[in-house]
Coordinates of C-alpha atoms and ligand atoms in Angstrom, one line a residue:
M15 CA 53.4 1.1 -38.8
S16 CA 55.0 -2.4 -38.8
A17 CA 54.1 -5.1 -41.2
S18 CA 51.1 -7.4 -40.7
L19 CA 52.2 -10.6 -38.9
L20 CA 49.0 -12.5 -38.6
K21 CA 45.8 -11.8 -40.5
T22 CA 42.5 -13.6 -40.7
E23 CA 40.2 -12.8 -43.6
Q24 CA 36.5 -13.5 -43.3
L25 CA 37.2 -16.7 -41.4
N26 CA 34.4 -19.2 -41.0
V27 CA 35.1 -22.2 -38.8
S28 CA 33.2 -25.3 -37.8
V29 CA 33.9 -28.0 -35.3
E30 CA 32.4 -31.5 -35.8
G31 CA 29.9 -30.0 -38.3
K32 CA 28.8 -27.1 -36.0
H33 CA 29.4 -23.6 -37.3
I34 CA 31.3 -21.7 -34.6
L35 CA 33.2 -18.7 -36.0
Y36 CA 31.6 -16.3 -38.5
D37 CA 33.5 -13.9 -40.8
V38 CA 36.3 -13.2 -38.3
D39 CA 38.7 -10.4 -39.5
M40 CA 41.7 -9.7 -37.4
T41 CA 45.1 -8.2 -38.0
I42 CA 48.0 -8.5 -35.6
R43 CA 51.2 -6.6 -36.5
E44 CA 54.7 -7.4 -35.4
G45 CA 55.3 -7.0 -31.7
E46 CA 51.7 -6.0 -30.9
T47 CA 49.7 -7.2 -28.0
H48 CA 46.0 -8.0 -28.6
V49 CA 43.4 -9.1 -26.0
L50 CA 40.4 -11.2 -27.0
M51 CA 37.5 -11.1 -24.6
G52 CA 33.9 -12.5 -24.7
P53 CA 31.4 -14.5 -22.7
N54 CA 31.9 -18.3 -22.2
G55 CA 31.3 -20.3 -25.3
A56 CA 31.8 -17.3 -27.6
G57 CA 34.4 -19.1 -29.7
K58 CA 37.7 -17.6 -28.3
S59 CA 39.4 -21.0 -27.8
T60 CA 38.1 -22.1 -31.1
L61 CA 39.9 -19.1 -32.8
G62 CA 43.1 -20.0 -30.9
Y63 CA 43.1 -23.7 -32.0
T64 CA 42.1 -22.7 -35.5
L65 CA 45.1 -20.3 -35.8
M66 CA 47.3 -23.1 -34.5
G67 CA 46.0 -25.6 -36.9
G68 CA 44.1 -27.9 -34.6
P69 CA 43.0 -30.9 -36.6
R70 CA 39.3 -30.8 -35.4
Y71 CA 38.9 -27.2 -36.5
H72 CA 37.7 -26.9 -40.1
V73 CA 38.0 -23.7 -42.0
D74 CA 34.9 -23.6 -44.2
S75 CA 35.9 -20.3 -45.9
G76 CA 38.3 -17.4 -45.5
R77 CA 42.0 -17.4 -45.0
I78 CA 44.8 -17.2 -42.4
L79 CA 47.9 -15.3 -43.5
L80 CA 51.2 -15.4 -41.6
E81 CA 53.6 -12.7 -42.8
G82 CA 51.5 -12.5 -46.0
R83 CA 51.7 -16.3 -46.6
D84 CA 48.5 -18.4 -46.7
I85 CA 48.8 -20.9 -43.9
T86 CA 45.1 -21.9 -43.8
E87 CA 45.9 -25.5 -44.7
S88 CA 49.3 -25.9 -43.0
P89 CA 49.6 -28.6 -40.3
A90 CA 50.1 -27.5 -36.7
D91 CA 53.8 -28.6 -36.5
Q92 CA 54.6 -26.5 -39.5
R93 CA 52.9 -23.5 -37.9
A94 CA 55.0 -24.0 -34.8
R95 CA 58.1 -24.0 -36.9
D96 CA 56.8 -20.9 -38.6
G97 CA 56.7 -19.1 -35.2
L98 CA 53.2 -19.6 -33.8
F99 CA 52.7 -20.8 -30.2
L100 CA 49.5 -21.7 -28.3
S101 CA 49.4 -22.1 -24.6
F102 CA 46.6 -24.5 -23.7
Q103 CA 43.8 -23.9 -21.3
E104 CA 44.5 -27.4 -20.0
P105 CA 48.1 -28.4 -20.3
L106 CA 49.0 -32.0 -21.0
E107 CA 50.6 -34.4 -18.4
V108 CA 53.1 -36.9 -19.8
P109 CA 54.5 -39.5 -17.4
G110 CA 57.9 -40.8 -18.4
L111 CA 58.9 -37.6 -20.2
S112 CA 61.0 -35.1 -18.2
L113 CA 60.3 -31.5 -18.6
Q114 CA 63.9 -30.8 -19.8
D115 CA 63.8 -33.6 -22.4
F116 CA 60.4 -32.3 -23.6
L117 CA 61.6 -28.7 -23.9
R118 CA 64.9 -29.6 -25.6
S119 CA 63.3 -31.8 -28.3
A120 CA 60.5 -29.3 -28.8
L121 CA 63.0 -26.5 -29.2
E122 CA 65.1 -28.6 -31.6
Q123 CA 62.0 -29.4 -33.7
R124 CA 61.1 -25.8 -33.9
T125 CA 64.5 -24.5 -34.9
G126 CA 65.5 -27.6 -36.9
K127 CA 68.9 -27.4 -35.1
R128 CA 70.6 -29.8 -32.7
L129 CA 71.3 -28.2 -29.3
R130 CA 74.2 -29.1 -27.0
F131 CA 72.8 -29.9 -23.6
T132 CA 75.0 -27.4 -21.8
D133 CA 73.8 -24.6 -24.2
F134 CA 70.2 -25.6 -23.8
Y135 CA 70.5 -25.9 -20.0
K136 CA 71.9 -22.4 -19.7
K137 CA 68.9 -21.0 -21.5
L138 CA 66.5 -23.2 -19.5
K139 CA 68.0 -22.1 -16.2
A140 CA 67.8 -18.4 -17.1
A141 CA 64.1 -18.7 -18.2
M142 CA 63.3 -20.7 -15.0
E143 CA 64.8 -18.0 -12.9
V144 CA 62.4 -15.4 -14.4
L145 CA 59.5 -17.5 -13.3
H146 CA 61.0 -18.5 -9.9
L147 CA 60.8 -22.2 -10.8
D148 CA 63.2 -24.4 -8.8
P149 CA 65.8 -26.1 -11.1
S150 CA 64.6 -29.5 -9.7
Y151 CA 61.5 -29.2 -11.8
S152 CA 63.5 -29.8 -15.0
V153 CA 64.0 -33.5 -14.2
R154 CA 60.4 -34.1 -13.1
D155 CA 57.9 -35.7 -15.5
L156 CA 56.1 -33.2 -17.7
N157 CA 53.3 -31.6 -15.7
V158 CA 52.7 -34.8 -13.6
G159 CA 51.6 -33.7 -10.2
F160 CA 52.2 -30.1 -11.0
S161 CA 49.8 -27.6 -9.5
G162 CA 47.6 -25.5 -11.8
G163 CA 49.9 -22.5 -11.2
E164 CA 53.0 -24.6 -12.0
K165 CA 51.5 -25.9 -15.2
K166 CA 50.8 -22.4 -16.3
K167 CA 54.4 -21.3 -15.5
I168 CA 55.7 -24.2 -17.6
E169 CA 53.6 -22.8 -20.5
I170 CA 55.3 -19.4 -20.1
L171 CA 58.7 -21.2 -19.8
Q172 CA 58.1 -22.5 -23.3
L173 CA 57.3 -19.0 -24.5
L174 CA 60.6 -17.7 -23.1
L175 CA 62.6 -20.6 -24.6
F176 CA 60.8 -20.9 -28.0
Q177 CA 60.6 -17.2 -28.6
P178 CA 57.7 -17.5 -31.2
K179 CA 56.7 -14.6 -33.4
L180 CA 53.1 -14.8 -32.1
A181 CA 52.1 -16.4 -28.8
I182 CA 48.4 -17.1 -28.2
L183 CA 47.7 -17.4 -24.5
D184 CA 44.4 -19.0 -23.7
E185 CA 43.3 -18.1 -20.2
T186 CA 46.8 -18.7 -19.0
D187 CA 45.9 -16.6 -15.9
S188 CA 42.7 -18.4 -14.9
G189 CA 42.8 -20.2 -11.5
L190 CA 46.1 -18.6 -10.5
D191 CA 46.7 -16.8 -7.2
V192 CA 47.9 -13.2 -7.1
D193 CA 51.6 -14.2 -6.8
A194 CA 51.4 -16.7 -9.7
V195 CA 49.7 -14.2 -11.9
R196 CA 52.5 -11.7 -11.2
L197 CA 55.2 -14.2 -12.2
V198 CA 53.3 -15.3 -15.3
S199 CA 52.9 -11.6 -16.2
D200 CA 56.6 -11.0 -15.6
G201 CA 57.4 -13.9 -18.0
V202 CA 55.1 -12.5 -20.6
R203 CA 56.6 -9.0 -20.2
A204 CA 60.1 -10.5 -20.7
Y205 CA 58.9 -12.1 -23.9
Q206 CA 57.3 -8.8 -25.0
K207 CA 60.2 -6.6 -24.2
D208 CA 63.3 -8.8 -24.9
H209 CA 62.0 -10.6 -27.9
K210 CA 59.5 -8.0 -29.2
G211 CA 57.1 -10.9 -29.6
A212 CA 53.4 -10.4 -30.5
L213 CA 50.7 -11.7 -28.3
L214 CA 47.0 -12.7 -28.5
I215 CA 45.8 -12.9 -24.9
I216 CA 42.5 -14.6 -24.3
T217 CA 41.4 -13.6 -20.8
H218 CA 38.6 -12.5 -18.5
S219 CA 40.8 -10.8 -16.0
T220 CA 42.7 -7.5 -16.0
R221 CA 45.3 -8.8 -13.5
I222 CA 47.6 -10.4 -16.1
L223 CA 47.3 -7.2 -18.2
E224 CA 48.2 -4.7 -15.5
S225 CA 51.9 -4.5 -16.3
L226 CA 51.5 -5.2 -20.1
H227 CA 50.9 -2.7 -22.8
V228 CA 47.8 -3.6 -24.8
D229 CA 47.5 -2.3 -28.4
Q230 CA 44.1 -3.6 -29.3
T231 CA 41.1 -5.3 -27.6
H232 CA 38.6 -7.5 -29.5
V233 CA 35.2 -8.7 -28.2
M234 CA 33.7 -11.9 -29.5
V235 CA 30.0 -12.8 -29.0
E236 CA 28.6 -16.1 -30.4
G237 CA 31.4 -16.5 -32.9
H238 CA 31.3 -12.9 -34.2
M239 CA 33.8 -10.2 -33.6
V240 CA 31.4 -7.5 -32.4
A241 CA 33.8 -4.7 -31.3
D242 CA 37.4 -3.6 -31.4
G243 CA 39.0 -1.0 -29.2
D244 CA 42.2 0.0 -27.5
G245 CA 43.6 -1.2 -24.2
S246 CA 41.1 0.9 -22.1
M247 CA 38.3 -1.3 -23.4
V248 CA 39.5 -4.1 -21.0
D249 CA 38.8 -1.9 -18.0
E250 CA 35.5 -0.7 -19.4
I251 CA 34.3 -4.4 -19.9
N252 CA 35.4 -5.4 -16.5
E253 CA 33.3 -2.6 -15.0
N254 CA 30.2 -3.0 -17.2
G255 CA 30.3 -6.6 -18.4
Y256 CA 29.5 -7.9 -21.9
E257 CA 25.8 -7.1 -21.9
S258 CA 26.0 -3.9 -24.0
Y259 CA 28.1 -5.8 -26.6
V260 CA 25.6 -8.7 -26.7
E261 CA 22.7 -6.3 -27.1
R262 CA 24.4 -4.3 -29.8
A263 CA 25.3 -7.5 -31.7
I264 CA 21.6 -8.6 -31.5
R265 CA 20.4 -5.2 -32.7
E266 CA 22.8 -5.3 -35.6
G267 CA 21.6 -8.8 -36.4
A268 CA 25.0 -10.3 -36.0
V269 CA 23.8 -12.9 -33.5
R270 CA 20.6 -14.5 -32.4
S271 CA 18.6 -13.1 -29.5
Ligands
ADP13 N1 34.6 -30.4 -29.9 C1 33.5 -29.6 -30.0 N2 32.4 -30.1 -30.6 C2 31.3 -29.4 -30.7 N3 31.2 -28.1 -30.2 C3 32.3 -27.6 -29.7 C4 33.5 -28.3 -29.5 N4 34.4 -27.5 -28.9 C5 33.8 -26.3 -28.7 N5 32.5 -26.4 -29.1 C6 31.5 -25.3 -29.1 O1 32.0 -24.2 -29.7 C7 31.5 -23.0 -29.0 C8 32.7 -22.1 -28.7 O2 33.5 -22.8 -27.7 P1 34.9 -22.2 -27.2 O3 35.7 -21.8 -28.4 O4 35.5 -23.1 -26.3 O5 34.4 -20.8 -26.5 P2 35.2 -19.9 -25.4 O6 36.7 -20.3 -25.5 O7 34.9 -18.5 -25.9 O8 34.6 -20.1 -24.1 C9 30.7 -23.5 -27.8 O9 29.4 -23.4 -28.2 C10 31.2 -24.9 -27.7 O10 30.1 -25.7 -27.1
MG14 MG1 37.9 -21.0 -24.0

């Protein structure tokens, strides 16, 4: 079994004084793909932002370990350099900043190395081909006027370029049509296969998971991890919903009725 990449220990998190996450334990090993599911408002995005070091997310107790090192108090930019990546549910639009300038400087920041434009552009073009993105997008302003599907593809483009150790994808597939989901899924699979990168995929849908191998599924209800299982749990939940998990959590006293 490979070494633990990311581990949370009894993580309690509050946002603006409101307690959201309760005693969350999770271990993701190198190269593993984990899926996080749960009803709306369960705290899934909160966990993603907390792992990434979002400034509004306060760890009240517990720890986050990356490759055994305590990163609970590290700032977000340091975590990015350390190999964490979060794709946002709502990507940012930045007028005046071209996609290629953004990606090049973000990549240089992550690696701490200057990149020759020709070398960078070669990588960028290869990654854009995986996602069927026209090269003309690289000189357009970051996400400005991009469709929802195009914005999501730009997030996956970053994944292919940055090659983080762990990528957290927060509902990257929501609002996408079937073809866009397939391309996003192809990009994620390329990251999984070529780079052996680990993934935490927050999703309600099985479509993005169809061509991916899932090692573990987690279910969160009202800020509590209430169940863990293998990849087949995703199908089971899609058939039966969250009700049984919510009921069990109430029975066990983990959450309020
Ligand atoms: N900025 C915030 N201030 C106060 N409460 C918040 C904030 N962001 C999220 N929450 C609350 O945290 C809970 C979990 O939200 P979230 O992590 O977005 O859930 P999910 O991603 O599972 O739908 C919800 O009750 C939500 O209202
Ligand atoms: Mg969310």
